[in-house]
Amino acid sequence: MRTAPPFELPPDVRQTFRRATRLEWWSLLFMCSCVPVVYLTLGQSQAMRAVLIQDVLGIIPSAAFLITARIRWRKPTQRFPYGYQRSVAIGFLTSAVSLVGLGALILFEALRTLAMREHPTVGVVELFGRQLWLGWLMFPALIYCLIGEYTFGQLKQPYALALHDKTLASDARMNRADWMTGVAAILGIIGLAAGWWWADALTAAIIAVEVLHDGWANLEQVIADLLDEVPTKAHEHECADWAEKLVARVRQLDWVRDADVRLREEGHIFTGEVYVVPRTTEELPRRNAELQRLARELDWRFHDLALVAVERLSS
């Protein structure tokens, strides 16, 4: 069986990818450090439990990026003739399903607590020989986490755009949700300190809604990718002008009377068919090589496009 040609990143993009990989390693280590920090100040707070769950889930996108970074560039084989670019969707799908499931669980528990009017018990700890309300320790733990999450989220966005990496873009959005969750949890703890028993459960419900929103958005995105949706921008779910640019460039070729394309997205790259009404059918193998070269010059994401000569383009 014929396999697709291996995909090679341009040198500048390869360097950007390496920087993004190093950033994700630092992000993964930081998110792993947040889990014990939050766990040690957990108490009986539902808001803190929701933060802990979201921090654990926040590890998944970084881990998925780093795992697929070692898989997606492997050469196509007889068993996988199209390569391994779709491995990105596996981690993306796992993260989305986890977010939806656990977000629903957190929301159910928070609403049940509000309905039953259960008053949370935060408790006290002994520190340096003194009794200290655990809520005061929650503040520095949350501040530590949200500062790092905000910083990493901001740093990842430019790399997600430059690499057209939706896993990285999803990770940046999740970091944004994480630090906003931390702010919400701080407000909930302040409410508990003021004697508002419902503040903790209400904050947990708000966090759960944010978790569900992220999970559902990611689930919609990965399902659309698996259904071969047209290529969309990494940072927002909207189509770009890649197809229009490619069609315009192909129509400029002297041997082309008319042209159209059908593109799909596979990880970082765009594949598909270029339909051409040729002025002549001579030297089509050379024309195919010319098409691959000009598409690559137009955008490094185009890869292994199929040249299809047709008598006319259907409307």
C-alpha positions as a printed NumPy array, in Angstrom:
array([[  0.   ,   0.   ,   0.   ],
       [  1.224,   3.452,  -0.895],
       [  1.858,   5.697,   2.122],
       [  1.7  ,   9.473,   2.361],
       [  5.006,  11.364,   2.231],
       [  6.408,  12.26 ,   5.668],
       [  5.667,  15.774,   6.846],
       [  8.547,  18.068,   7.712],
       [  8.214,  21.382,   9.526],
       [ 10.047,  24.401,   8.114],
       [ 13.126,  25.296,  10.225],
       [ 11.543,  28.409,  11.786],
       [  8.326,  26.57 ,  12.638],
       [ 10.322,  23.645,  14.052],
       [ 12.102,  26.063,  16.373],
       [  8.773,  27.539,  17.464],
       [  7.459,  24.033,  18.121],
       [ 10.46 ,  23.263,  20.327],
       [  9.861,  26.422,  22.354],
       [  6.191,  25.51 ,  22.733],
       [  7.186,  22.024,  23.9  ],
       [  9.514,  23.451,  26.551],
       [  6.753,  25.815,  27.684],
       [  4.335,  22.897,  28.006],
       [  6.839,  20.969,  30.123],
       [  7.085,  23.912,  32.519],
       [  3.305,  24.265,  32.489],
       [  2.848,  20.567,  33.256],
       [  5.257,  20.758,  36.198],
       [  3.485,  23.828,  37.532],
       [  0.008,  22.274,  37.24 ],
       [  1.299,  19.164,  39.025],
       [  2.563,  21.395,  41.852],
       [ -0.864,  23.043,  42.165],
       [ -2.577,  19.74 ,  42.974],
       [ -0.846,  19.076,  46.344],
       [ -0.952,  22.776,  47.26 ],
       [ -4.734,  22.87 ,  46.855],
       [ -5.219,  19.395,  48.355],
       [ -3.417,  20.339,  51.588],
       [ -5.814,  23.267,  52.119],
       [ -8.936,  21.468,  50.891],
       [-10.98 ,  21.056,  54.081],
       [-14.688,  20.484,  53.451],
       [-15.018,  23.333,  50.949],
       [-16.862,  22.404,  47.766],
       [-15.312,  25.353,  45.952],
       [-11.816,  24.117,  46.806],
       [-12.768,  20.589,  45.766],
       [-13.95 ,  21.977,  42.421],
       [-10.654,  23.874,  42.059],
       [ -8.735,  20.679,  42.834],
       [-10.646,  18.72 ,  40.194],
       [-10.11 ,  21.446,  37.613],
       [ -6.389,  21.578,  38.418],
       [ -6.136,  17.805,  37.951],
       [ -7.977,  18.095,  34.646],
       [ -5.713,  20.982,  33.691],
       [ -2.849,  18.502,  33.497],
       [ -4.513,  16.594,  30.643],
       [ -4.093,  19.134,  27.769],
       [ -0.39 ,  19.68 ,  28.536],
       [  0.2  ,  15.943,  28.829],
       [ -1.746,  15.334,  25.597],
       [  0.346,  17.905,  23.732],
       [  3.623,  16.41 ,  24.969],
       [  2.571,  12.821,  24.214],
       [  1.293,  13.595,  20.727],
       [  4.417,  15.69 ,  20.062],
       [  6.301,  12.386,  20.041],
       [  3.71 ,  10.591,  17.925],
       [  2.313,  13.004,  15.339],
       [  5.554,  13.395,  13.368],
       [  6.189,   9.686,  12.894],
       [  6.492,   8.513,   9.319],
       [  3.398,   6.883,   7.778],
       [  3.409,   3.094,   7.788],
       [  1.579,   0.35 ,   5.912],
       [ -0.86 ,   0.105,   8.801],
       [ -1.303,   3.886,   9.114],
       [ -0.667,   5.136,   5.555],
       [ -1.919,   8.661,   6.29 ],
       [  0.4  ,   9.171,   9.255],
       [ -0.316,   9.973,  12.892],
       [ -1.505,  13.564,  12.797],
       [ -4.948,  12.622,  14.088],
       [ -3.389,  11.425,  17.334],
       [ -3.902,  15.013,  18.471],
       [ -7.664,  14.431,  18.46 ],
       [ -7.365,  11.51 ,  20.898],
       [ -5.963,  13.644,  23.709],
       [ -8.361,  16.442,  22.796],
       [-11.344,  14.078,  23.009],
       [-10.21 ,  12.588,  26.325],
       [ -9.875,  16.037,  27.865],
       [-13.283,  17.155,  26.594],
       [-15.153,  14.081,  27.857],
       [-13.443,  14.348,  31.264],
       [-14.386,  18.005,  31.584],
       [-18.035,  17.396,  30.712],
       [-18.406,  14.419,  33.052],
       [-16.698,  15.932,  36.077],
       [-18.28 ,  19.353,  35.495],
       [-21.708,  17.731,  35.624],
       [-20.755,  15.899,  38.847],
       [-19.527,  19.091,  40.55 ],
       [-22.676,  20.958,  39.513],
       [-24.929,  18.184,  40.84 ],
       [-23.149,  18.15 ,  44.22 ],
       [-23.27 ,  21.949,  44.516],
       [-26.971,  22.154,  43.67 ],
       [-27.733,  19.296,  46.08 ],
       [-25.901,  21.133,  48.866],
       [-27.862,  24.316,  48.182],
       [-31.147,  22.422,  48.067],
       [-30.423,  20.565,  51.331],
       [-29.039,  23.739,  52.953],
       [-25.959,  21.892,  54.149],
       [-23.509,  24.18 ,  55.959],
       [-19.849,  23.491,  55.073],
       [-17.302,  22.906,  57.828],
       [-13.943,  24.364,  56.874],
       [-12.216,  23.54 ,  60.151],
       [ -8.983,  24.703,  61.755],
       [ -5.36 ,  23.55 ,  61.695],
       [ -2.542,  23.956,  64.166],
       [  0.312,  26.041,  62.78 ],
       [  3.327,  27.095,  64.856],
       [  1.447,  26.19 ,  68.013],
       [ -1.639,  28.248,  67.142],
       [ -5.107,  27.329,  65.927],
       [ -5.671,  28.824,  62.468],
       [ -8.848,  28.793,  60.384],
       [ -8.106,  26.744,  57.271],
       [ -9.746,  29.36 ,  55.059],
       [ -6.81 ,  31.726,  55.626],
       [ -4.458,  29.114,  54.156],
       [ -6.679,  28.695,  51.119],
       [ -5.983,  32.252,  49.967],
       [ -2.205,  31.924,  49.342],
       [ -2.737,  28.481,  47.793],
       [ -5.263,  29.868,  45.318],
       [ -3.206,  32.989,  44.588],
       [ -0.144,  30.832,  43.847],
       [ -2.146,  28.76 ,  41.383],
       [ -4.013,  31.55 ,  39.609],
       [ -0.88 ,  33.686,  39.041],
       [  0.885,  30.786,  37.315],
       [ -2.208,  29.76 ,  35.354],
       [ -2.722,  33.313,  34.098],
       [  0.938,  33.612,  33.076],
       [  1.093,  30.285,  31.24 ],
       [ -2.234,  30.955,  29.516],
       [ -0.92 ,  34.236,  28.134],
       [  2.371,  32.671,  27.011],
       [  0.703,  29.798,  25.149],
       [ -1.631,  31.861,  22.968],
       [  1.02 ,  33.171,  20.505],
       [  2.454,  29.67 ,  20.069],
       [ -1.009,  28.203,  19.444],
       [ -1.586,  30.742,  16.674],
       [  1.868,  30.344,  15.103],
       [  1.653,  26.535,  15.075],
       [ -2.066,  26.311,  14.335],
       [ -2.259,  23.889,  17.268],
       [ -5.755,  23.444,  18.689],
       [ -4.53 ,  21.32 ,  21.591],
       [ -2.257,  24.181,  22.638],
       [ -5.061,  26.698,  22.106],
       [ -7.388,  24.539,  24.22 ],
       [ -4.737,  24.382,  26.93 ],
       [ -4.428,  28.182,  26.922],
       [ -8.22 ,  28.514,  27.248],
       [ -8.205,  26.017,  30.093],
       [ -5.512,  27.996,  31.887],
       [ -7.759,  31.032,  31.545],
       [-10.671,  29.076,  33.019],
       [ -8.403,  27.826,  35.823],
       [ -7.342,  31.264,  37.029],
       [-10.896,  32.564,  36.765],
       [-11.945,  29.547,  38.836],
       [ -9.346,  30.533,  41.426],
       [-10.772,  34.052,  41.631],
       [-14.281,  32.644,  42.061],
       [-13.077,  30.32 ,  44.829],
       [-11.443,  33.225,  46.668],
       [-14.746,  35.107,  46.588],
       [-16.518,  32.008,  47.896],
       [-14.118,  31.695,  50.831],
       [-14.57 ,  35.379,  51.623],
       [-18.296,  34.676,  51.703],
       [-17.738,  31.836,  54.186],
       [-15.637,  34.129,  56.363],
       [-18.532,  36.579,  56.343],
       [-20.891,  33.839,  57.527],
       [-22.686,  33.169,  54.235],
       [-22.992,  29.366,  54.256],
       [-24.305,  29.264,  50.681],
       [-21.294,  31.113,  49.201],
       [-19.145,  27.967,  49.024],
       [-21.716,  25.824,  47.192],
       [-22.719,  28.706,  44.92 ],
       [-19.075,  29.248,  43.959],
       [-18.695,  25.525,  43.258],
       [-21.761,  25.688,  40.98 ],
       [-20.288,  28.66 ,  39.091],
       [-16.989,  26.797,  38.668],
       [-18.885,  23.705,  37.461],
       [-20.685,  25.744,  34.814],
       [-17.316,  27.063,  33.584],
       [-15.914,  23.506,  33.498],
       [-18.955,  22.292,  31.542],
       [-18.657,  25.213,  29.123],
       [-14.993,  24.429,  28.4  ],
       [-15.659,  20.723,  28.067],
       [-18.607,  21.167,  25.732],
       [-16.742,  23.664,  23.532],
       [-13.782,  21.278,  23.262],
       [-16.097,  18.344,  22.548],
       [-17.804,  20.244,  19.721],
       [-14.406,  21.167,  18.274],
       [-12.952,  17.661,  18.316],
       [-16.119,  16.112,  16.875],
       [-16.062,  18.677,  14.06 ],
       [-12.397,  17.828,  13.369],
       [-13.137,  14.099,  13.285],
       [-15.978,  14.778,  10.842],
       [-13.48 ,  16.537,   8.536],
       [-14.726,  20.067,   9.047],
       [-13.064,  22.702,   6.883],
       [ -9.907,  24.134,   8.523],
       [-10.679,  26.672,  11.242],
       [ -8.52 ,  29.021,  13.275],
       [ -6.879,  27.555,  16.348],
       [ -7.937,  30.297,  18.764],
       [-11.547,  30.617,  17.646],
       [-14.076,  28.447,  15.863],
       [-14.291,  30.265,  12.54 ],
       [-13.138,  29.534,   9.023],
       [-10.122,  31.29 ,   7.589],
       [ -9.234,  32.132,   3.987],
       [ -6.737,  29.31 ,   3.356],
       [ -8.94 ,  27.677,   0.711],
       [ -9.582,  30.98 ,  -1.102],
       [ -5.868,  31.788,  -1.178],
       [ -4.979,  28.378,  -2.571],
       [ -7.672,  28.55 ,  -5.267],
       [ -6.56 ,  32.037,  -6.298],
       [ -2.934,  30.891,  -6.544],
       [ -3.739,  27.768,  -8.577],
       [ -5.884,  29.753, -11.02 ],
       [ -2.843,  31.901, -11.82 ],
       [ -1.034,  28.91 , -13.345],
       [ -0.897,  29.087, -17.138],
       [ -2.061,  25.469, -17.602],
       [ -5.159,  25.916, -15.392],
       [ -8.491,  27.089, -16.797],
       [-10.393,  26.9  , -13.497],
       [ -9.876,  25.371, -10.059],
       [-11.495,  24.598,  -6.739],
       [-10.449,  22.789,  -3.559],
       [-11.805,  20.535,  -0.826],
       [ -9.76 ,  20.717,   2.375],
       [ -9.799,  19.006,   5.739],
       [ -7.704,  19.414,   8.861],
       [ -5.468,  16.726,  10.346],
       [ -3.658,  17.945,  13.433],
       [ -1.387,  20.764,  12.281],
       [ -1.764,  20.143,   8.565],
       [ -4.325,  20.626,   5.802],
       [ -4.893,  17.885,   3.285],
       [ -7.498,  17.363,   0.577],
       [ -8.054,  17.639,  -3.143],
       [ -7.389,  20.35 ,  -5.701],
       [ -9.825,  20.083,  -8.603],
       [ -8.452,  21.568, -11.805],
       [ -9.928,  22.11 , -15.244],
       [ -6.645,  21.94 , -17.217],
       [ -5.946,  23.596, -20.522],
       [ -3.851,  20.539, -21.349],
       [ -3.435,  17.129, -19.737],
       [  0.225,  16.812, -20.731],
       [  2.876,  16.301, -18.041],
       [  0.383,  15.862, -15.194],
       [  3.005,  14.237, -12.893],
       [  5.137,  17.38 , -13.193],
       [  2.049,  19.529, -12.658],
       [  1.337,  17.622,  -9.432],
       [  4.831,  18.3  ,  -8.126],
       [  4.401,  21.965,  -9.045],
       [  1.108,  22.065,  -7.11 ],
       [  2.711,  20.624,  -3.949],
       [  5.537,  23.151,  -4.144],
       [  3.385,  26.257,  -4.608],
       [  0.927,  25.13 ,  -1.905],
       [  3.821,  24.666,   0.502],
       [  5.166,  28.111,  -0.401],
       [  1.721,  29.584,   0.217],
       [  1.426,  28.02 ,   3.676],
       [  3.531,  25.347,   5.413],
       [  0.359,  23.618,   6.65 ],
       [ -0.601,  22.326,   3.166],
       [  0.556,  18.745,   2.732],
       [  0.061,  15.912,   0.231],
       [ -2.737,  17.572,  -1.753],
       [ -4.286,  15.393,  -4.44 ],
       [ -4.429,  16.889,  -7.942],
       [ -7.685,  15.875,  -9.632],
       [ -8.128,  16.818, -13.3  ],
       [-11.784,  17.242, -14.284],
       [-13.644,  18.377, -17.4  ],
       [-15.683,  20.947, -15.485],
       [-16.345,  22.037, -11.936],
       [-19.745,  21.145, -10.538],
       [-21.709,  24.043,  -9.083]])
